[in-house]
Amino acid sequence: MTQFTKSIDADGVATLTWDTPGKSMNVMNMEGFQELDALIDDVLADDAVKGVILTSGKEGSFAGGMDLNIIARMKESAGDNPAKGLFDGIMATHKILRKLERGGMDDKNKGGKPIVAALPGTALGIGLEIPLACHYIIAADNPKAKIGLPEIMVGIFPGMGGTTRLSWKLGAMGASPLLLEGKLNDPKKAKAAGVVDEVVAPEELLTRAREWVLSEPKIVKPWDEKGYKIPGGEPYHPAGFMTFVGASAMVNGNTKGVYPAAKALLSSVYEGMQVPFDTALRIEARWFVNVLMNPSSAAMIRSLFINKEALEKGANRPDVADQKVRKVGVIGAGMMGAGIALVSAQAGIEVVLIDQKQEAADKGKSYSESYLDKGIARKKTTPEKKEEVLSRITATTDYAALKGCDLVVEAVFEDVGVKAAVTREVLAAVGPECIFATNTSTLPISELAKASDNPEQFIGIHFFSPVEKMMLVEIIKGEKTGDVAVAKALDYVRQIRKTPIVVNDARFFYANRCIIPYINEGIRMVKEGVEPALVENAAKLVGMPLGPLQLVDETSIDLGVKIAKATRAAMGDAYPDGAVDEVLFWMADEGRLGRKSNAGFYTYDEKGKRGLLWEGLEAKYPVDDEQPDLSEVQHRLLFAQVLEAVRALEEGVLEDIREGDVGAILGWGFAPWSGGPFSWLDILGAERAVELTEALTAKFGDRFATPGLLREIAASGGSFYDRFGTGADAKAA
Ligand code: NAD
């Protein structure tokens, strides 16, 4: 398959056009590299060629990056000695780009041909690393284009020369937001940051590139000349030293040492700046291999990119006709309903937002207004766009306005009776095609569906708070939910650009089922006399974004009390969390309800800024002199969640481990470095997981009992992903 084509004009300007067949944006793969390599040899050897333009045949973009499917499998496909195989493969790529960069010059930097990258727009990852190896970069002024190196966001770093070239070009300080945060810029900002050299009107891109090639420009890169000083100073220069001390502290503060890529990136820059350029590229390659050999990078790419995208594209969608939503009814204009109305209207869907009183409905709509006003202030949206979005939302108390809705989402009080009454009232107002969804977080869908004559058209669509920020939506099938309802929910989630998982009905569905035991384990440890700061830091040091005590402060302690009471009522004597409730109920009695009351496990100042852990906690639950090991606390906190995920799979609540992993990271921030609970178990190894759960059970009780499925996988010597696959066949048998 041809991905690059060559043409040469009368003045000897060769144009290499990258155009991956069948893709809307170019992505690089092994064949692409081979083609590019051969074409570079060709144009450099051809006396008729004076200079080269490297561009793309895609409108509005140069390239989206490396095919991540290839990166995810790089280690497996690198042979018996994968580290060596990877290193050799990466160095072969460096050689191609270095050849491009040298442009045919001799050792004395004489001769050679100018090579310009002409970017019609978006240039990401390898799509920017290749231009960085060219002699000049011109980008079309396309404000929607994104230019940058986002590799760090998926657990790797730019390892095809981008790390070295950008840090040598801009200095460690200048390159740091682009490399360490994966910051993307539009072309003008990329020019201001020094990433591209020139921005021109789109229609002038190729003319200007041609002009530059024919202008006899200087092509030697500064680092190939004697005496080059990297901007901002090298590591032993006083300024450079300051930068690296700060960057190292920042990286460790942000990553808590659990993301291997950020540290490897920094090491690559630090070590690379102390040696000649070609050695720096070898160092970059070695650190890149180090990251690729770490199972975390493949797990992150698999969950955060490949599987997330597969779920968004409908991997588990029933095969029924398009169910795109045209008009949605949202009942209950409280915190959740207001957010659901906003994201729906933003997606171009007409919204009817209903509450009991007109003021309440209006207040729900005004949430969208203030959200959009903030967007205008931050230049994320425009007054026209705001008006357009708001004009789609009708705030009313009149159920007759629901006529024509093809989906209604109910977000009224968490009460079976209230929800049943609302369901009946809605169904009397809408047509027979309309799908009814509930946003309940705790009530069984099959129970709520009894209020409908048509339980096949009844489904759970569970959003997380705040709706506009949280990317996961949990779709819950009741016993009788039909395929059309599932497809409707999935098509809706796609329209509002979120990531869906589809689970079966069971107490707390999937996400809350796993997160509640995490919070409870943290609180239980406080009761036992474990230092609260140890609990919180242990969680963060294993990659959880919030410790369990901070998390319950955020979600509110009275909600915890409410859930505990309802769970106890439902479970009776089997209820296992009495020790947790003692602490939780006492906190609620003390009026410490969490962030919302400016007092919880943490202290808060009058502006609501979180301070230290509350000292009163220690007075009530004294801290033991002897404290457990960090790893024991971490294992308790992680297994509390992970075992629930395995049980959800065993019980058929989860049908696909990809959903279990992606849902855990997006829904409650489960240690993203691990790729999710199932990936974490695979990294740990099932046998080791069995050993650990047996030890935890002996010491702390049956909540850590080893699930049969885990034992089975350990006995077979396999892993969850071996057993349940990674593609369309990932469904649990
Ligand atoms: P909320 O109290 O902020 O809002 C509920 C709204 O429903 C109120 O505005 C109320 O006036 C309205 N309402 C009550 N009865 C009504 C009726 N008969 N007709 C019309 N409107 C009525 O509650 P919330 O936090 O938005 O939660 C709503 C639902 O979403 C609950 O089922 C809850 O379990 C679920 N949920 C909440 C969260 C969360 O974090 N708060 C997360 C996921 C799901």
JSON list of C-alpha atoms in Angstrom, two decimals, residues 381-559:
[
{"chain": "A", "resi": 381, "resn": "THR", "atom": "CA", "xyz": [-16.92, 29.39, 23.58]},
{"chain": "A", "resi": 382, "resn": "THR", "atom": "CA", "xyz": [-18.61, 32.46, 22.10]},
{"chain": "A", "resi": 383, "resn": "PRO", "atom": "CA", "xyz": [-21.76, 34.44, 23.01]},
{"chain": "A", "resi": 384, "resn": "GLU", "atom": "CA", "xyz": [-23.41, 33.17, 19.79]},
{"chain": "A", "resi": 385, "resn": "LYS", "atom": "CA", "xyz": [-22.65, 29.57, 20.65]},
{"chain": "A", "resi": 386, "resn": "LYS", "atom": "CA", "xyz": [-24.00, 30.15, 24.16]},
{"chain": "A", "resi": 387, "resn": "GLU", "atom": "CA", "xyz": [-27.30, 31.46, 22.79]},
{"chain": "A", "resi": 388, "resn": "GLU", "atom": "CA", "xyz": [-27.51, 28.55, 20.40]},
{"chain": "A", "resi": 389, "resn": "VAL", "atom": "CA", "xyz": [-26.99, 26.00, 23.20]},
{"chain": "A", "resi": 390, "resn": "LEU", "atom": "CA", "xyz": [-29.42, 27.75, 25.58]},
{"chain": "A", "resi": 391, "resn": "SER", "atom": "CA", "xyz": [-32.07, 28.03, 22.87]},
{"chain": "A", "resi": 392, "resn": "ARG", "atom": "CA", "xyz": [-32.18, 24.22, 22.74]},
{"chain": "A", "resi": 393, "resn": "ILE", "atom": "CA", "xyz": [-33.20, 23.93, 26.41]},
{"chain": "A", "resi": 394, "resn": "THR", "atom": "CA", "xyz": [-36.87, 24.43, 27.33]},
{"chain": "A", "resi": 395, "resn": "ALA", "atom": "CA", "xyz": [-37.27, 24.67, 31.10]},
{"chain": "A", "resi": 396, "resn": "THR", "atom": "CA", "xyz": [-40.84, 23.89, 32.15]},
{"chain": "A", "resi": 397, "resn": "THR", "atom": "CA", "xyz": [-43.13, 22.05, 34.55]},
{"chain": "A", "resi": 398, "resn": "ASP", "atom": "CA", "xyz": [-45.37, 20.88, 31.76]},
{"chain": "A", "resi": 399, "resn": "TYR", "atom": "CA", "xyz": [-45.04, 17.19, 30.88]},
{"chain": "A", "resi": 400, "resn": "ALA", "atom": "CA", "xyz": [-46.92, 17.84, 27.61]},
{"chain": "A", "resi": 401, "resn": "ALA", "atom": "CA", "xyz": [-43.69, 19.48, 26.35]},
{"chain": "A", "resi": 402, "resn": "LEU", "atom": "CA", "xyz": [-42.15, 15.99, 26.27]},
{"chain": "A", "resi": 403, "resn": "LYS", "atom": "CA", "xyz": [-44.14, 15.18, 23.14]},
{"chain": "A", "resi": 404, "resn": "GLY", "atom": "CA", "xyz": [-41.73, 14.05, 20.43]},
{"chain": "A", "resi": 405, "resn": "CYS", "atom": "CA", "xyz": [-38.97, 12.99, 22.85]},
{"chain": "A", "resi": 406, "resn": "ASP", "atom": "CA", "xyz": [-37.26, 9.79, 21.80]},
{"chain": "A", "resi": 407, "resn": "LEU", "atom": "CA", "xyz": [-35.38, 9.53, 25.09]},
{"chain": "A", "resi": 408, "resn": "VAL", "atom": "CA", "xyz": [-36.25, 10.68, 28.61]},
{"chain": "A", "resi": 409, "resn": "VAL", "atom": "CA", "xyz": [-33.68, 10.64, 31.41]},
{"chain": "A", "resi": 410, "resn": "GLU", "atom": "CA", "xyz": [-35.05, 10.85, 34.93]},
{"chain": "A", "resi": 411, "resn": "ALA", "atom": "CA", "xyz": [-32.86, 12.45, 37.64]},
{"chain": "A", "resi": 412, "resn": "VAL", "atom": "CA", "xyz": [-35.39, 13.13, 40.43]},
{"chain": "A", "resi": 413, "resn": "PHE", "atom": "CA", "xyz": [-34.96, 12.28, 44.12]},
{"chain": "A", "resi": 414, "resn": "GLU", "atom": "CA", "xyz": [-33.52, 8.87, 44.93]},
{"chain": "A", "resi": 415, "resn": "ASP", "atom": "CA", "xyz": [-36.85, 7.40, 46.02]},
{"chain": "A", "resi": 416, "resn": "VAL", "atom": "CA", "xyz": [-38.69, 4.46, 44.47]},
{"chain": "A", "resi": 417, "resn": "GLY", "atom": "CA", "xyz": [-42.15, 6.04, 44.92]},
{"chain": "A", "resi": 418, "resn": "VAL", "atom": "CA", "xyz": [-41.18, 9.42, 43.47]},
{"chain": "A", "resi": 419, "resn": "LYS", "atom": "CA", "xyz": [-39.43, 7.75, 40.55]},
{"chain": "A", "resi": 420, "resn": "ALA", "atom": "CA", "xyz": [-42.43, 5.46, 39.85]},
{"chain": "A", "resi": 421, "resn": "ALA", "atom": "CA", "xyz": [-44.83, 8.42, 39.78]},
{"chain": "A", "resi": 422, "resn": "VAL", "atom": "CA", "xyz": [-42.54, 10.34, 37.44]},
{"chain": "A", "resi": 423, "resn": "THR", "atom": "CA", "xyz": [-42.16, 7.30, 35.17]},
{"chain": "A", "resi": 424, "resn": "ARG", "atom": "CA", "xyz": [-45.93, 6.97, 34.79]},
{"chain": "A", "resi": 425, "resn": "GLU", "atom": "CA", "xyz": [-46.40, 10.67, 34.17]},
{"chain": "A", "resi": 426, "resn": "VAL", "atom": "CA", "xyz": [-43.67, 10.68, 31.50]},
{"chain": "A", "resi": 427, "resn": "LEU", "atom": "CA", "xyz": [-44.99, 7.59, 29.73]},
{"chain": "A", "resi": 428, "resn": "ALA", "atom": "CA", "xyz": [-48.44, 9.17, 29.51]},
{"chain": "A", "resi": 429, "resn": "ALA", "atom": "CA", "xyz": [-46.92, 12.15, 27.70]},
{"chain": "A", "resi": 430, "resn": "VAL", "atom": "CA", "xyz": [-44.53, 10.53, 25.22]},
{"chain": "A", "resi": 431, "resn": "GLY", "atom": "CA", "xyz": [-45.03, 8.24, 22.23]},
{"chain": "A", "resi": 432, "resn": "PRO", "atom": "CA", "xyz": [-44.62, 4.46, 22.32]},
{"chain": "A", "resi": 433, "resn": "GLU", "atom": "CA", "xyz": [-41.13, 4.60, 20.76]},
{"chain": "A", "resi": 434, "resn": "CYS", "atom": "CA", "xyz": [-39.63, 6.65, 23.59]},
{"chain": "A", "resi": 435, "resn": "ILE", "atom": "CA", "xyz": [-36.92, 5.01, 25.71]},
{"chain": "A", "resi": 436, "resn": "PHE", "atom": "CA", "xyz": [-37.09, 5.78, 29.42]},
{"chain": "A", "resi": 437, "resn": "ALA", "atom": "CA", "xyz": [-33.81, 5.99, 31.35]},
{"chain": "A", "resi": 438, "resn": "THR", "atom": "CA", "xyz": [-33.17, 6.44, 35.04]},
{"chain": "A", "resi": 439, "resn": "ASN", "atom": "CA", "xyz": [-30.04, 8.05, 36.46]},
{"chain": "A", "resi": 440, "resn": "THR", "atom": "CA", "xyz": [-30.42, 6.29, 39.80]},
{"chain": "A", "resi": 441, "resn": "SER", "atom": "CA", "xyz": [-27.17, 5.49, 41.55]},
{"chain": "A", "resi": 442, "resn": "THR", "atom": "CA", "xyz": [-28.44, 2.88, 43.99]},
{"chain": "A", "resi": 443, "resn": "LEU", "atom": "CA", "xyz": [-31.92, 1.58, 43.12]},
{"chain": "A", "resi": 444, "resn": "PRO", "atom": "CA", "xyz": [-32.28, -1.66, 41.12]},
{"chain": "A", "resi": 445, "resn": "ILE", "atom": "CA", "xyz": [-33.25, -0.96, 37.50]},
{"chain": "A", "resi": 446, "resn": "SER", "atom": "CA", "xyz": [-35.48, -4.05, 37.26]},
{"chain": "A", "resi": 447, "resn": "GLU", "atom": "CA", "xyz": [-37.47, -2.80, 40.27]},
{"chain": "A", "resi": 448, "resn": "LEU", "atom": "CA", "xyz": [-37.87, 0.71, 38.87]},
{"chain": "A", "resi": 449, "resn": "ALA", "atom": "CA", "xyz": [-38.86, -0.76, 35.49]},
{"chain": "A", "resi": 450, "resn": "LYS", "atom": "CA", "xyz": [-42.00, -2.16, 37.11]},
{"chain": "A", "resi": 451, "resn": "ALA", "atom": "CA", "xyz": [-43.52, 1.32, 36.90]},
{"chain": "A", "resi": 452, "resn": "SER", "atom": "CA", "xyz": [-43.48, 0.97, 33.12]},
{"chain": "A", "resi": 453, "resn": "ASP", "atom": "CA", "xyz": [-45.74, -1.23, 30.97]},
{"chain": "A", "resi": 454, "resn": "ASN", "atom": "CA", "xyz": [-42.84, -1.55, 28.65]},
{"chain": "A", "resi": 455, "resn": "PRO", "atom": "CA", "xyz": [-39.78, -2.74, 30.61]},
{"chain": "A", "resi": 456, "resn": "GLU", "atom": "CA", "xyz": [-37.88, -3.56, 27.38]},
{"chain": "A", "resi": 457, "resn": "GLN", "atom": "CA", "xyz": [-37.76, 0.21, 26.84]},
{"chain": "A", "resi": 458, "resn": "PHE", "atom": "CA", "xyz": [-36.55, 0.94, 30.37]},
{"chain": "A", "resi": 459, "resn": "ILE", "atom": "CA", "xyz": [-32.82, 1.31, 31.09]},
{"chain": "A", "resi": 460, "resn": "GLY", "atom": "CA", "xyz": [-30.30, 2.83, 33.49]},
{"chain": "A", "resi": 461, "resn": "ILE", "atom": "CA", "xyz": [-28.08, 5.65, 32.23]},
{"chain": "A", "resi": 462, "resn": "HIS", "atom": "CA", "xyz": [-25.87, 6.44, 35.18]},
{"chain": "A", "resi": 463, "resn": "PHE", "atom": "CA", "xyz": [-23.90, 9.66, 34.95]},
{"chain": "A", "resi": 464, "resn": "PHE", "atom": "CA", "xyz": [-21.16, 10.69, 37.34]},
{"chain": "A", "resi": 465, "resn": "SER", "atom": "CA", "xyz": [-20.90, 14.06, 39.01]},
{"chain": "A", "resi": 466, "resn": "PRO", "atom": "CA", "xyz": [-20.06, 16.65, 37.74]},
{"chain": "A", "resi": 467, "resn": "VAL", "atom": "CA", "xyz": [-21.74, 15.51, 34.53]},
{"chain": "A", "resi": 468, "resn": "GLU", "atom": "CA", "xyz": [-19.92, 17.90, 32.23]},
{"chain": "A", "resi": 469, "resn": "LYS", "atom": "CA", "xyz": [-16.51, 16.80, 33.51]},
{"chain": "A", "resi": 470, "resn": "MET", "atom": "CA", "xyz": [-16.84, 13.07, 34.10]},
{"chain": "A", "resi": 471, "resn": "MET", "atom": "CA", "xyz": [-16.26, 11.07, 30.94]},
{"chain": "A", "resi": 472, "resn": "LEU", "atom": "CA", "xyz": [-17.78, 7.76, 31.95]},
{"chain": "A", "resi": 473, "resn": "VAL", "atom": "CA", "xyz": [-21.45, 6.83, 31.60]},
{"chain": "A", "resi": 474, "resn": "GLU", "atom": "CA", "xyz": [-22.58, 3.50, 32.99]},
{"chain": "A", "resi": 475, "resn": "ILE", "atom": "CA", "xyz": [-25.45, 1.95, 31.06]},
{"chain": "A", "resi": 476, "resn": "ILE", "atom": "CA", "xyz": [-27.39, -0.59, 33.09]},
{"chain": "A", "resi": 477, "resn": "LYS", "atom": "CA", "xyz": [-29.60, -3.27, 31.62]},
{"chain": "A", "resi": 478, "resn": "GLY", "atom": "CA", "xyz": [-32.53, -4.37, 33.73]},
{"chain": "A", "resi": 479, "resn": "GLU", "atom": "CA", "xyz": [-33.76, -7.96, 33.49]},
{"chain": "A", "resi": 480, "resn": "LYS", "atom": "CA", "xyz": [-36.09, -7.06, 30.65]},
{"chain": "A", "resi": 481, "resn": "THR", "atom": "CA", "xyz": [-34.22, -4.23, 28.95]},
{"chain": "A", "resi": 482, "resn": "GLY", "atom": "CA", "xyz": [-34.21, -4.77, 25.19]},
{"chain": "A", "resi": 483, "resn": "ASP", "atom": "CA", "xyz": [-31.57, -4.20, 22.51]},
{"chain": "A", "resi": 484, "resn": "VAL", "atom": "CA", "xyz": [-33.14, -1.02, 21.16]},
{"chain": "A", "resi": 485, "resn": "ALA", "atom": "CA", "xyz": [-32.92, 0.61, 24.58]},
{"chain": "A", "resi": 486, "resn": "VAL", "atom": "CA", "xyz": [-29.25, -0.38, 24.89]},
{"chain": "A", "resi": 487, "resn": "ALA", "atom": "CA", "xyz": [-28.50, 0.94, 21.41]},
{"chain": "A", "resi": 488, "resn": "LYS", "atom": "CA", "xyz": [-30.38, 4.16, 22.21]},
{"chain": "A", "resi": 489, "resn": "ALA", "atom": "CA", "xyz": [-28.33, 4.69, 25.37]},
{"chain": "A", "resi": 490, "resn": "LEU", "atom": "CA", "xyz": [-25.07, 3.94, 23.53]},
{"chain": "A", "resi": 491, "resn": "ASP", "atom": "CA", "xyz": [-25.89, 6.23, 20.60]},
{"chain": "A", "resi": 492, "resn": "TYR", "atom": "CA", "xyz": [-26.82, 8.99, 23.05]},
{"chain": "A", "resi": 493, "resn": "VAL", "atom": "CA", "xyz": [-23.55, 8.60, 24.98]},
{"chain": "A", "resi": 494, "resn": "ARG", "atom": "CA", "xyz": [-21.70, 8.78, 21.69]},
{"chain": "A", "resi": 495, "resn": "GLN", "atom": "CA", "xyz": [-23.55, 11.97, 20.75]},
{"chain": "A", "resi": 496, "resn": "ILE", "atom": "CA", "xyz": [-22.54, 13.63, 24.02]},
{"chain": "A", "resi": 497, "resn": "ARG", "atom": "CA", "xyz": [-18.96, 12.37, 23.46]},
{"chain": "A", "resi": 498, "resn": "LYS", "atom": "CA", "xyz": [-18.56, 10.33, 26.58]},
{"chain": "A", "resi": 499, "resn": "THR", "atom": "CA", "xyz": [-17.33, 6.77, 27.10]},
{"chain": "A", "resi": 500, "resn": "PRO", "atom": "CA", "xyz": [-19.94, 4.10, 27.82]},
{"chain": "A", "resi": 501, "resn": "ILE", "atom": "CA", "xyz": [-19.79, 0.80, 29.63]},
{"chain": "A", "resi": 502, "resn": "VAL", "atom": "CA", "xyz": [-22.76, -1.56, 29.60]},
{"chain": "A", "resi": 503, "resn": "VAL", "atom": "CA", "xyz": [-23.40, -3.64, 32.72]},
{"chain": "A", "resi": 504, "resn": "ASN", "atom": "CA", "xyz": [-26.15, -5.78, 34.17]},
{"chain": "A", "resi": 505, "resn": "ASP", "atom": "CA", "xyz": [-28.34, -4.80, 37.07]},
{"chain": "A", "resi": 506, "resn": "ALA", "atom": "CA", "xyz": [-26.97, -5.53, 40.55]},
{"chain": "A", "resi": 507, "resn": "ARG", "atom": "CA", "xyz": [-26.48, -3.59, 43.77]},
{"chain": "A", "resi": 508, "resn": "PHE", "atom": "CA", "xyz": [-24.44, -0.42, 42.98]},
{"chain": "A", "resi": 509, "resn": "PHE", "atom": "CA", "xyz": [-23.92, -1.59, 39.37]},
{"chain": "A", "resi": 510, "resn": "TYR", "atom": "CA", "xyz": [-20.18, -1.56, 38.67]},
{"chain": "A", "resi": 511, "resn": "ALA", "atom": "CA", "xyz": [-18.41, 1.69, 39.57]},
{"chain": "A", "resi": 512, "resn": "ASN", "atom": "CA", "xyz": [-20.03, 2.36, 42.94]},
{"chain": "A", "resi": 513, "resn": "ARG", "atom": "CA", "xyz": [-19.76, -1.30, 43.82]},
{"chain": "A", "resi": 514, "resn": "CYS", "atom": "CA", "xyz": [-15.97, -1.02, 43.59]},
{"chain": "A", "resi": 515, "resn": "ILE", "atom": "CA", "xyz": [-15.50, 2.45, 44.99]},
{"chain": "A", "resi": 516, "resn": "ILE", "atom": "CA", "xyz": [-17.56, 2.01, 48.15]},
{"chain": "A", "resi": 517, "resn": "PRO", "atom": "CA", "xyz": [-15.31, -0.79, 49.50]},
{"chain": "A", "resi": 518, "resn": "TYR", "atom": "CA", "xyz": [-12.28, 1.46, 48.83]},
{"chain": "A", "resi": 519, "resn": "ILE", "atom": "CA", "xyz": [-13.75, 4.25, 50.94]},
{"chain": "A", "resi": 520, "resn": "ASN", "atom": "CA", "xyz": [-14.87, 1.77, 53.58]},
{"chain": "A", "resi": 521, "resn": "GLU", "atom": "CA", "xyz": [-11.44, 0.14, 53.83]},
{"chain": "A", "resi": 522, "resn": "GLY", "atom": "CA", "xyz": [-9.88, 3.56, 54.43]},
{"chain": "A", "resi": 523, "resn": "ILE", "atom": "CA", "xyz": [-12.38, 4.43, 57.15]},
{"chain": "A", "resi": 524, "resn": "ARG", "atom": "CA", "xyz": [-12.01, 0.97, 58.70]},
{"chain": "A", "resi": 525, "resn": "MET", "atom": "CA", "xyz": [-8.28, 1.52, 59.04]},
{"chain": "A", "resi": 526, "resn": "VAL", "atom": "CA", "xyz": [-8.89, 4.80, 60.88]},
{"chain": "A", "resi": 527, "resn": "LYS", "atom": "CA", "xyz": [-11.07, 2.89, 63.33]},
{"chain": "A", "resi": 528, "resn": "GLU", "atom": "CA", "xyz": [-8.31, 0.30, 63.77]},
{"chain": "A", "resi": 529, "resn": "GLY", "atom": "CA", "xyz": [-5.76, 2.96, 64.69]},
{"chain": "A", "resi": 530, "resn": "VAL", "atom": "CA", "xyz": [-3.89, 3.29, 61.42]},
{"chain": "A", "resi": 531, "resn": "GLU", "atom": "CA", "xyz": [-2.50, 6.80, 60.99]},
{"chain": "A", "resi": 532, "resn": "PRO", "atom": "CA", "xyz": [-4.98, 8.62, 58.68]},
{"chain": "A", "resi": 533, "resn": "ALA", "atom": "CA", "xyz": [-2.11, 10.30, 56.83]},
{"chain": "A", "resi": 534, "resn": "LEU", "atom": "CA", "xyz": [-0.65, 6.84, 56.11]},
{"chain": "A", "resi": 535, "resn": "VAL", "atom": "CA", "xyz": [-3.98, 5.73, 54.64]},
{"chain": "A", "resi": 536, "resn": "GLU", "atom": "CA", "xyz": [-4.23, 8.79, 52.41]},
{"chain": "A", "resi": 537, "resn": "ASN", "atom": "CA", "xyz": [-0.61, 8.81, 51.27]},
{"chain": "A", "resi": 538, "resn": "ALA", "atom": "CA", "xyz": [-0.55, 5.07, 50.68]},
{"chain": "A", "resi": 539, "resn": "ALA", "atom": "CA", "xyz": [-3.47, 5.51, 48.27]},
{"chain": "A", "resi": 540, "resn": "LYS", "atom": "CA", "xyz": [-1.80, 8.36, 46.41]},
{"chain": "A", "resi": 541, "resn": "LEU", "atom": "CA", "xyz": [1.55, 6.59, 46.25]},
{"chain": "A", "resi": 542, "resn": "VAL", "atom": "CA", "xyz": [-0.12, 3.71, 44.47]},
{"chain": "A", "resi": 543, "resn": "GLY", "atom": "CA", "xyz": [-1.66, 6.06, 41.92]},
{"chain": "A", "resi": 544, "resn": "MET", "atom": "CA", "xyz": [-5.17, 6.75, 43.27]},
{"chain": "A", "resi": 545, "resn": "PRO", "atom": "CA", "xyz": [-6.01, 10.40, 42.55]},
{"chain": "A", "resi": 546, "resn": "LEU", "atom": "CA", "xyz": [-7.71, 10.85, 45.94]},
{"chain": "A", "resi": 547, "resn": "GLY", "atom": "CA", "xyz": [-7.21, 9.05, 49.22]},
{"chain": "A", "resi": 548, "resn": "PRO", "atom": "CA", "xyz": [-10.37, 7.34, 50.54]},
{"chain": "A", "resi": 549, "resn": "LEU", "atom": "CA", "xyz": [-10.90, 9.94, 53.26]},
{"chain": "A", "resi": 550, "resn": "GLN", "atom": "CA", "xyz": [-10.63, 12.84, 50.86]},
{"chain": "A", "resi": 551, "resn": "LEU", "atom": "CA", "xyz": [-12.93, 11.02, 48.46]},
{"chain": "A", "resi": 552, "resn": "VAL", "atom": "CA", "xyz": [-15.69, 10.60, 51.04]},
{"chain": "A", "resi": 553, "resn": "ASP", "atom": "CA", "xyz": [-15.28, 14.27, 51.99]},
{"chain": "A", "resi": 554, "resn": "GLU", "atom": "CA", "xyz": [-15.87, 15.14, 48.33]},
{"chain": "A", "resi": 555, "resn": "THR", "atom": "CA", "xyz": [-18.88, 12.90, 47.84]},
{"chain": "A", "resi": 556, "resn": "SER", "atom": "CA", "xyz": [-20.23, 13.84, 51.29]},
{"chain": "A", "resi": 557, "resn": "ILE", "atom": "CA", "xyz": [-20.40, 11.89, 54.51]},
{"chain": "A", "resi": 558, "resn": "ASP", "atom": "CA", "xyz": [-24.19, 12.07, 54.83]},
{"chain": "A", "resi": 559, "resn": "LEU", "atom": "CA", "xyz": [-24.50, 10.39, 51.43]}
]
